[in-house]
Coordinates of C-alpha atoms in Angstrom, one line a residue:
M1 CA -15.8 -23.3 -18.5
Q2 CA -15.7 -23.3 -14.7
R3 CA -12.6 -25.6 -14.7
A4 CA -10.8 -23.4 -17.4
L5 CA -11.5 -20.7 -14.8
D6 CA -10.4 -22.6 -11.9
L7 CA -7.1 -23.2 -13.8
A8 CA -6.9 -19.7 -14.9
R9 CA -6.8 -18.7 -10.8
K10 CA -3.7 -21.4 -10.7
G11 CA -1.8 -18.5 -12.5
T12 CA -2.3 -15.9 -9.6
G13 CA 0.9 -14.6 -8.9
L14 CA 2.6 -16.7 -11.5
A15 CA 1.2 -15.1 -14.7
S16 CA 1.8 -11.2 -14.4
P17 CA 2.0 -9.0 -16.1
N18 CA 0.1 -11.4 -18.7
P19 CA -3.4 -12.3 -18.0
M20 CA -4.5 -15.2 -16.0
V21 CA -5.7 -18.0 -18.4
G22 CA -7.0 -21.5 -18.2
A23 CA -7.8 -23.7 -21.0
I24 CA -9.2 -27.6 -21.4
V25 CA -9.5 -29.8 -24.4
V26 CA -12.5 -32.1 -24.4
G27 CA -13.4 -34.8 -27.0
N28 CA -16.3 -37.5 -26.5
G29 CA -17.4 -36.3 -22.9
E30 CA -13.6 -36.8 -22.1
V31 CA -11.0 -34.4 -20.8
L32 CA -8.1 -34.9 -23.3
G33 CA -5.9 -32.0 -21.9
E34 CA -5.7 -28.7 -19.8
G35 CA -3.6 -26.1 -18.8
F36 CA -2.8 -22.6 -17.2
H37 CA -0.5 -20.0 -17.9
R38 CA 2.9 -19.1 -16.2
Y39 CA 4.7 -16.0 -17.5
E40 CA 8.3 -18.0 -17.2
S41 CA 7.3 -20.7 -19.5
R42 CA 6.3 -18.5 -22.3
D43 CA 3.8 -21.2 -23.7
H44 CA 0.3 -19.4 -23.7
T45 CA -2.5 -21.7 -22.0
E46 CA -4.0 -22.8 -25.5
I47 CA -0.5 -24.3 -26.3
V48 CA 0.1 -25.8 -22.7
A49 CA -3.5 -27.8 -23.2
L50 CA -2.9 -28.9 -27.0
K51 CA 0.5 -30.2 -26.2
S52 CA -1.2 -32.2 -23.3
A53 CA -3.9 -33.3 -25.6
G54 CA -1.7 -34.2 -28.4
E55 CA -3.2 -35.7 -31.5
R56 CA -6.3 -36.4 -29.8
A57 CA -7.2 -32.8 -29.9
R58 CA -8.4 -33.3 -33.6
G59 CA -11.9 -32.6 -33.9
A60 CA -12.3 -31.6 -29.9
T61 CA -13.6 -28.4 -28.2
L62 CA -11.4 -26.3 -26.5
Y63 CA -12.5 -24.1 -23.6
V64 CA -10.5 -21.3 -22.6
S65 CA -11.3 -18.4 -20.3
L66 CA -10.0 -15.7 -22.7
E67 CA -10.2 -15.2 -26.2
P68 CA -6.8 -16.8 -28.0
C69 CA -4.8 -14.4 -29.3
C70 CA -3.9 -13.4 -33.0
H71 CA -0.8 -11.6 -33.1
A72 CA 3.0 -12.6 -32.3
G73 CA 4.4 -11.4 -28.9
R74 CA 6.8 -13.4 -26.9
T75 CA 5.3 -16.5 -28.8
G76 CA 3.3 -16.9 -31.8
P77 CA -0.4 -16.6 -32.4
C78 CA -2.4 -19.1 -30.4
T79 CA -5.0 -19.1 -33.2
D80 CA -2.5 -20.5 -35.6
A81 CA -1.7 -23.4 -33.4
I82 CA -5.5 -24.1 -32.8
V83 CA -5.9 -24.4 -36.4
A84 CA -3.1 -26.5 -36.9
A85 CA -4.1 -28.8 -34.2
G86 CA -7.4 -29.6 -35.9
I87 CA -9.6 -28.3 -33.1
A88 CA -13.2 -28.0 -34.5
R89 CA -14.8 -25.9 -31.7
V90 CA -13.5 -23.0 -29.4
V91 CA -15.7 -21.5 -26.4
A92 CA -14.0 -18.4 -24.8
A93 CA -15.4 -16.9 -21.7
M94 CA -14.7 -13.3 -23.0
K95 CA -13.1 -11.5 -25.5
D96 CA -9.5 -10.2 -25.0
P97 CA -9.5 -6.7 -23.8
N98 CA -6.1 -6.1 -25.4
P99 CA -6.6 -4.0 -28.4
K100 CA -4.7 -6.0 -30.4
V101 CA -6.9 -8.9 -30.3
A102 CA -10.4 -7.6 -29.1
G103 CA -12.4 -9.9 -31.3
R104 CA -10.0 -10.6 -33.8
G105 CA -9.1 -14.1 -32.5
I106 CA -12.2 -15.1 -32.8
E107 CA -12.8 -14.0 -36.4
R108 CA -9.6 -15.5 -37.2
L109 CA -11.1 -18.8 -36.0
R110 CA -13.9 -18.3 -37.8
A111 CA -12.3 -17.6 -40.9
A112 CA -10.5 -21.0 -40.6
G113 CA -13.9 -22.9 -40.3
I114 CA -13.8 -23.3 -36.6
E115 CA -17.0 -22.8 -34.8
A116 CA -16.1 -20.1 -31.9
E117 CA -18.1 -18.0 -29.5
T118 CA -17.6 -16.1 -26.4
G119 CA -20.0 -15.0 -23.6
V120 CA -19.8 -18.2 -21.3
L121 CA -19.4 -17.3 -17.5
E122 CA -18.2 -14.0 -18.8
E123 CA -18.7 -11.8 -15.5
E124 CA -16.8 -14.4 -13.8
A125 CA -13.9 -14.3 -16.4
R126 CA -13.9 -10.3 -16.1
R127 CA -13.4 -10.3 -12.4
V128 CA -10.4 -13.0 -12.8
N129 CA -8.9 -10.5 -15.2
E130 CA -9.9 -6.9 -14.1
A131 CA -6.4 -5.7 -13.1
F132 CA -5.1 -7.0 -16.8
A133 CA -8.2 -5.4 -18.6
F134 CA -7.9 -2.0 -16.4
W135 CA -4.3 -1.9 -17.2
V136 CA -4.5 -2.2 -20.8
H137 CA -7.1 0.4 -21.2
A138 CA -6.3 2.8 -18.7
G139 CA -2.5 2.8 -18.8
K140 CA -2.1 2.4 -15.0
P141 CA -2.4 -0.1 -12.5
F142 CA -5.9 -1.3 -10.9
V143 CA -6.1 -0.2 -7.1
T144 CA -8.0 -2.1 -4.6
L145 CA -8.6 -0.2 -1.1
K146 CA -8.3 -2.5 1.6
S147 CA -9.0 -1.8 5.4
A148 CA -9.7 -3.4 8.7
L149 CA -12.5 -1.6 10.4
T150 CA -14.4 -1.5 13.5
L151 CA -18.3 -1.2 13.3
D152 CA -18.2 2.4 14.1
G153 CA -15.7 2.8 11.0
Q154 CA -12.3 3.1 12.9
L155 CA -8.9 1.6 12.0
A156 CA -7.4 1.1 15.3
L157 CA -8.8 0.3 18.8
P158 CA -7.7 2.8 21.6
G159 CA -4.1 1.7 22.8
S160 CA -3.7 -0.7 20.0
R161 CA -0.5 0.9 18.7
K162 CA 2.4 0.1 20.9
P163 CA 5.3 2.8 21.4
S164 CA 7.6 -0.2 20.4
G165 CA 6.2 0.3 17.0
N166 CA 6.0 -3.7 16.4
Q167 CA 3.0 -4.7 14.8
D168 CA 3.2 -8.1 16.3
D169 CA 2.5 -6.6 19.7
A170 CA -0.6 -4.7 18.5
R171 CA -4.1 -5.7 19.1
W172 CA -5.7 -6.8 15.9
I173 CA -9.1 -5.4 15.0
T174 CA -10.0 -8.5 12.6
S175 CA -10.0 -12.4 13.0
P176 CA -7.3 -14.7 12.0
E177 CA -9.5 -15.7 9.1
S178 CA -9.7 -12.3 7.9
R179 CA -6.0 -11.8 8.2
A180 CA -5.5 -15.0 6.1
E181 CA -7.8 -13.4 3.4
V182 CA -5.4 -10.1 3.2
Q183 CA -2.7 -12.4 2.8
R184 CA -4.4 -14.1 -0.2
M185 CA -5.0 -10.4 -1.3
R186 CA -1.6 -9.6 -1.2
H187 CA -0.5 -12.8 -3.1
A188 CA -2.7 -11.7 -5.9
S189 CA -1.2 -8.3 -6.3
D190 CA 1.7 -7.2 -7.8
A191 CA 2.5 -4.2 -5.5
L192 CA 1.4 -3.3 -1.8
L193 CA 1.1 0.7 -1.2
T194 CA 1.2 2.8 2.0
G195 CA 2.1 5.9 3.5
I196 CA 5.1 6.6 5.8
G197 CA 2.6 7.2 8.7
T198 CA 1.7 3.6 8.9
I199 CA 5.3 2.6 8.7
L200 CA 6.1 4.8 11.5
A201 CA 3.0 3.9 13.7
D202 CA 3.3 0.1 13.2
D203 CA 6.3 -0.8 11.8
P204 CA 4.9 -3.6 9.4
L205 CA 6.6 -5.9 7.1
L206 CA 4.1 -5.6 4.5
T207 CA 5.1 -8.9 2.8
D208 CA 3.0 -11.8 1.1
R209 CA 3.0 -14.5 4.1
S210 CA 0.2 -16.8 1.9
G211 CA 2.8 -19.4 1.5
L212 CA 1.8 -19.8 -2.2
P213 CA 4.4 -19.5 -5.0
R214 CA 4.9 -16.3 -7.2
R215 CA 7.0 -15.2 -9.9
R216 CA 8.4 -11.9 -8.7
R217 CA 8.3 -10.5 -5.2
L218 CA 5.4 -8.4 -3.9
L219 CA 6.6 -4.8 -4.7
R220 CA 6.6 -2.9 -1.2
V221 CA 5.8 0.9 -2.2
I222 CA 6.1 3.7 0.4
L223 CA 4.8 7.4 0.0
D224 CA 7.3 9.2 2.1
S225 CA 7.4 13.1 1.1
G226 CA 10.1 13.9 3.8
L227 CA 12.2 10.5 3.6
R228 CA 11.5 9.8 7.4
L229 CA 11.9 6.1 6.7
W230 CA 13.9 4.5 9.3
P231 CA 16.7 2.4 8.3
R232 CA 16.2 0.2 11.1
S233 CA 12.5 -0.5 10.4
R234 CA 11.2 -3.9 9.5
V235 CA 10.3 -3.2 6.0
V236 CA 14.2 -1.7 5.4
E237 CA 15.8 -4.5 7.1
S238 CA 14.0 -7.2 4.7
A239 CA 14.4 -5.4 1.6
E240 CA 15.6 -7.1 -1.5
D241 CA 15.1 -4.6 -3.9
D242 CA 11.4 -5.0 -3.2
V243 CA 11.0 -1.9 -1.5
L244 CA 10.4 1.4 -3.5
V245 CA 10.2 4.5 -1.8
F246 CA 8.6 7.8 -3.6
T247 CA 9.6 10.9 -1.8
L248 CA 10.1 14.9 -2.6
A249 CA 13.1 15.1 -0.5
S250 CA 16.7 14.7 -2.2
T251 CA 17.5 11.3 -3.4
K252 CA 21.4 12.1 -2.9
S253 CA 21.1 13.0 1.0
A254 CA 22.8 10.8 3.5
T255 CA 19.4 8.9 4.6
A256 CA 18.8 8.2 0.7
R257 CA 22.1 6.8 0.4
Q258 CA 21.7 4.3 3.5
L259 CA 18.6 3.3 2.4
A260 CA 19.8 2.4 -0.9
R261 CA 22.7 0.6 0.3
A262 CA 19.9 -1.4 2.2
G263 CA 18.5 -2.4 -1.1
V264 CA 15.6 0.1 -1.1
Q265 CA 14.6 1.9 -4.3
I266 CA 14.3 5.8 -4.1
V267 CA 12.4 7.5 -6.8
K268 CA 12.0 11.4 -6.7
A269 CA 8.2 12.0 -7.4
P270 CA 6.1 14.7 -8.6
G271 CA 4.6 16.7 -5.5
E272 CA 1.6 18.9 -5.0
R273 CA 1.1 20.9 -1.6
G274 CA 4.0 18.8 0.2
R275 CA 2.6 15.6 -0.9
V276 CA 3.5 13.1 -3.6
R277 CA 1.2 13.0 -6.5
L278 CA -0.6 9.6 -6.6
D279 CA -1.0 9.8 -10.3
G280 CA 2.6 10.0 -11.1
V281 CA 3.1 7.0 -8.6
L282 CA 1.0 4.8 -10.6
K283 CA 2.2 5.9 -14.0
E284 CA 5.9 5.2 -12.8
L285 CA 4.5 1.6 -11.3
A286 CA 2.5 1.0 -14.9
K287 CA 6.0 1.4 -16.6
R288 CA 7.3 -1.4 -13.9
D289 CA 4.4 -3.9 -15.6
I290 CA 2.8 -3.6 -12.1
L291 CA -0.8 -4.4 -12.9
S292 CA -2.6 -4.5 -9.3
V293 CA -1.7 -2.5 -6.3
L294 CA -3.4 -3.4 -3.0
L295 CA -3.6 0.0 -0.9
E296 CA -3.1 -0.8 2.9
A297 CA -2.8 2.7 4.5
G298 CA -4.0 5.0 7.1
S299 CA -6.5 7.7 7.2
E300 CA -4.6 10.6 5.4
L301 CA -3.6 8.2 2.5
N302 CA -7.1 6.7 2.3
G303 CA -8.6 10.0 2.1
A304 CA -6.0 11.2 -0.7
A305 CA -6.4 8.2 -2.8
L306 CA -10.3 8.5 -2.7
A307 CA -10.5 11.9 -3.3
A308 CA -7.8 11.7 -6.3
G309 CA -10.2 8.9 -8.0
V310 CA -7.6 6.6 -8.2
V311 CA -9.2 3.6 -6.4
Q312 CA -11.2 1.2 -8.5
K313 CA -12.2 -1.2 -6.0
L314 CA -13.1 -1.3 -2.0
F315 CA -12.4 -4.5 0.4
L316 CA -13.9 -3.2 3.6
F317 CA -13.5 -5.8 6.7
Y318 CA -15.5 -5.1 9.6
A319 CA -15.0 -6.8 13.1
P320 CA -17.8 -7.0 15.7
K321 CA -16.0 -4.0 17.8
V322 CA -16.6 -0.8 18.6
A323 CA -13.4 1.6 18.9
G324 CA -15.5 4.9 20.5
E325 CA -14.0 8.3 20.3
D326 CA -10.3 7.5 20.4
G327 CA -10.2 5.3 17.5
V328 CA -8.7 6.1 13.9
P329 CA -11.3 7.1 11.2
F330 CA -11.1 5.4 7.7
T331 CA -10.6 8.6 6.1
R332 CA -9.3 12.1 6.7
A333 CA -10.4 14.1 3.4
R334 CA -12.4 17.4 3.3
K335 CA -15.8 17.1 1.5
L336 CA -15.1 13.7 0.4
V337 CA -18.4 12.5 -1.1
L338 CA -18.2 8.9 -3.2
P339 CA -20.8 7.3 -5.6
P340 CA -22.9 4.2 -4.2
L341 CA -20.4 1.1 -4.6
E342 CA -21.3 -0.9 -7.9
N343 CA -21.3 -4.8 -8.2
V344 CA -21.2 -5.1 -4.1
Q345 CA -20.6 -8.6 -2.6
F346 CA -20.6 -9.7 1.0
H347 CA -18.4 -12.2 2.5
R348 CA -18.1 -13.8 6.1
F349 CA -14.4 -14.6 7.6
G350 CA -14.8 -16.3 10.8
P351 CA -16.8 -13.8 13.1
D352 CA -16.5 -10.6 10.5
F353 CA -17.9 -9.6 7.5
A354 CA -16.8 -7.9 4.3
V355 CA -17.8 -5.6 1.9
E356 CA -16.5 -5.6 -1.6
G357 CA -17.4 -3.0 -4.1
Y358 CA -16.5 -1.0 -7.0
L359 CA -16.4 3.0 -7.2
H360 CA -17.3 2.7 -11.0
D361 CA -18.3 0.0 -13.4
V362 CA -15.0 -1.2 -14.4
Y363 CA -16.5 -3.9 -16.5
R364 CA -18.5 -1.3 -18.6
N365 CA -15.7 1.3 -19.0
H366 CA -12.6 -1.0 -19.6

């Protein structure tokens, strides 16, 4: 099963909006076939593994990281293919959170006389597809708030933001190891969300620079209520229909037309007290098959997102540095009180450490 989960992770950036799934066919202690899912290839993981095994699959065991589907979608039911291949036993890490399956795949296999079970390395399997499960049940993307902080909880060091606005000139808070991990996090996300304040202060690219293949470009989403986005900013100049701006301003203004000509998508968003409503943004992203969003923002948007309850997970990088009174705080939100994080994990990246935790039990509730 560990091998099946490792294969599933190979689908990072390639499977969405489908779940990441890996499978391995084993017979007489020998690996007969294996595979993982790529959205563009259409074939589900089980089919890939069964084709790899061929006739040797008869009487073998299939280990799969997610319960086989029993309904027709872009492809036929995987359960039918498993039965036809003569598989004797199926071990799934977890049940499919999709209500169209949700245990029915296992029931179908058992009805066909195949020994079937779930629950092997289930927690690890749930982490692999936490965004898919949340999207299926909640109808909106899974949001991870990522920040790089000093030990005293500041987002920037004094003097780190240059008048030029070029992020390449800034003094990084965290180490190269942490920044490489951020690129891996971007690669694993369907969209990156930030506010216009970050764009104006840092002029970032917001791209996936992991060097790993992905099926669709990382969608760069900017909340800009007054449409202040500068047409000569790096994010606009690098736009290839992968920049989406939510605004309260007119979408027919000269600025909006100029941004649209540059390849930026402008969406009129619902607002409240002069700010773009985050729930409306997430609903629109869900319609676009965005399963996972990485929030990389400043104090104001961090605070607004946490106060609105739209964040599922925090991933906070801490560098062994102190900013002092002239830093930029992690959040600016009045009377913000959060519950203790759940399922907390700690990581090391070079000289830095990171805290990963959930704002509610996504496994229990979704």
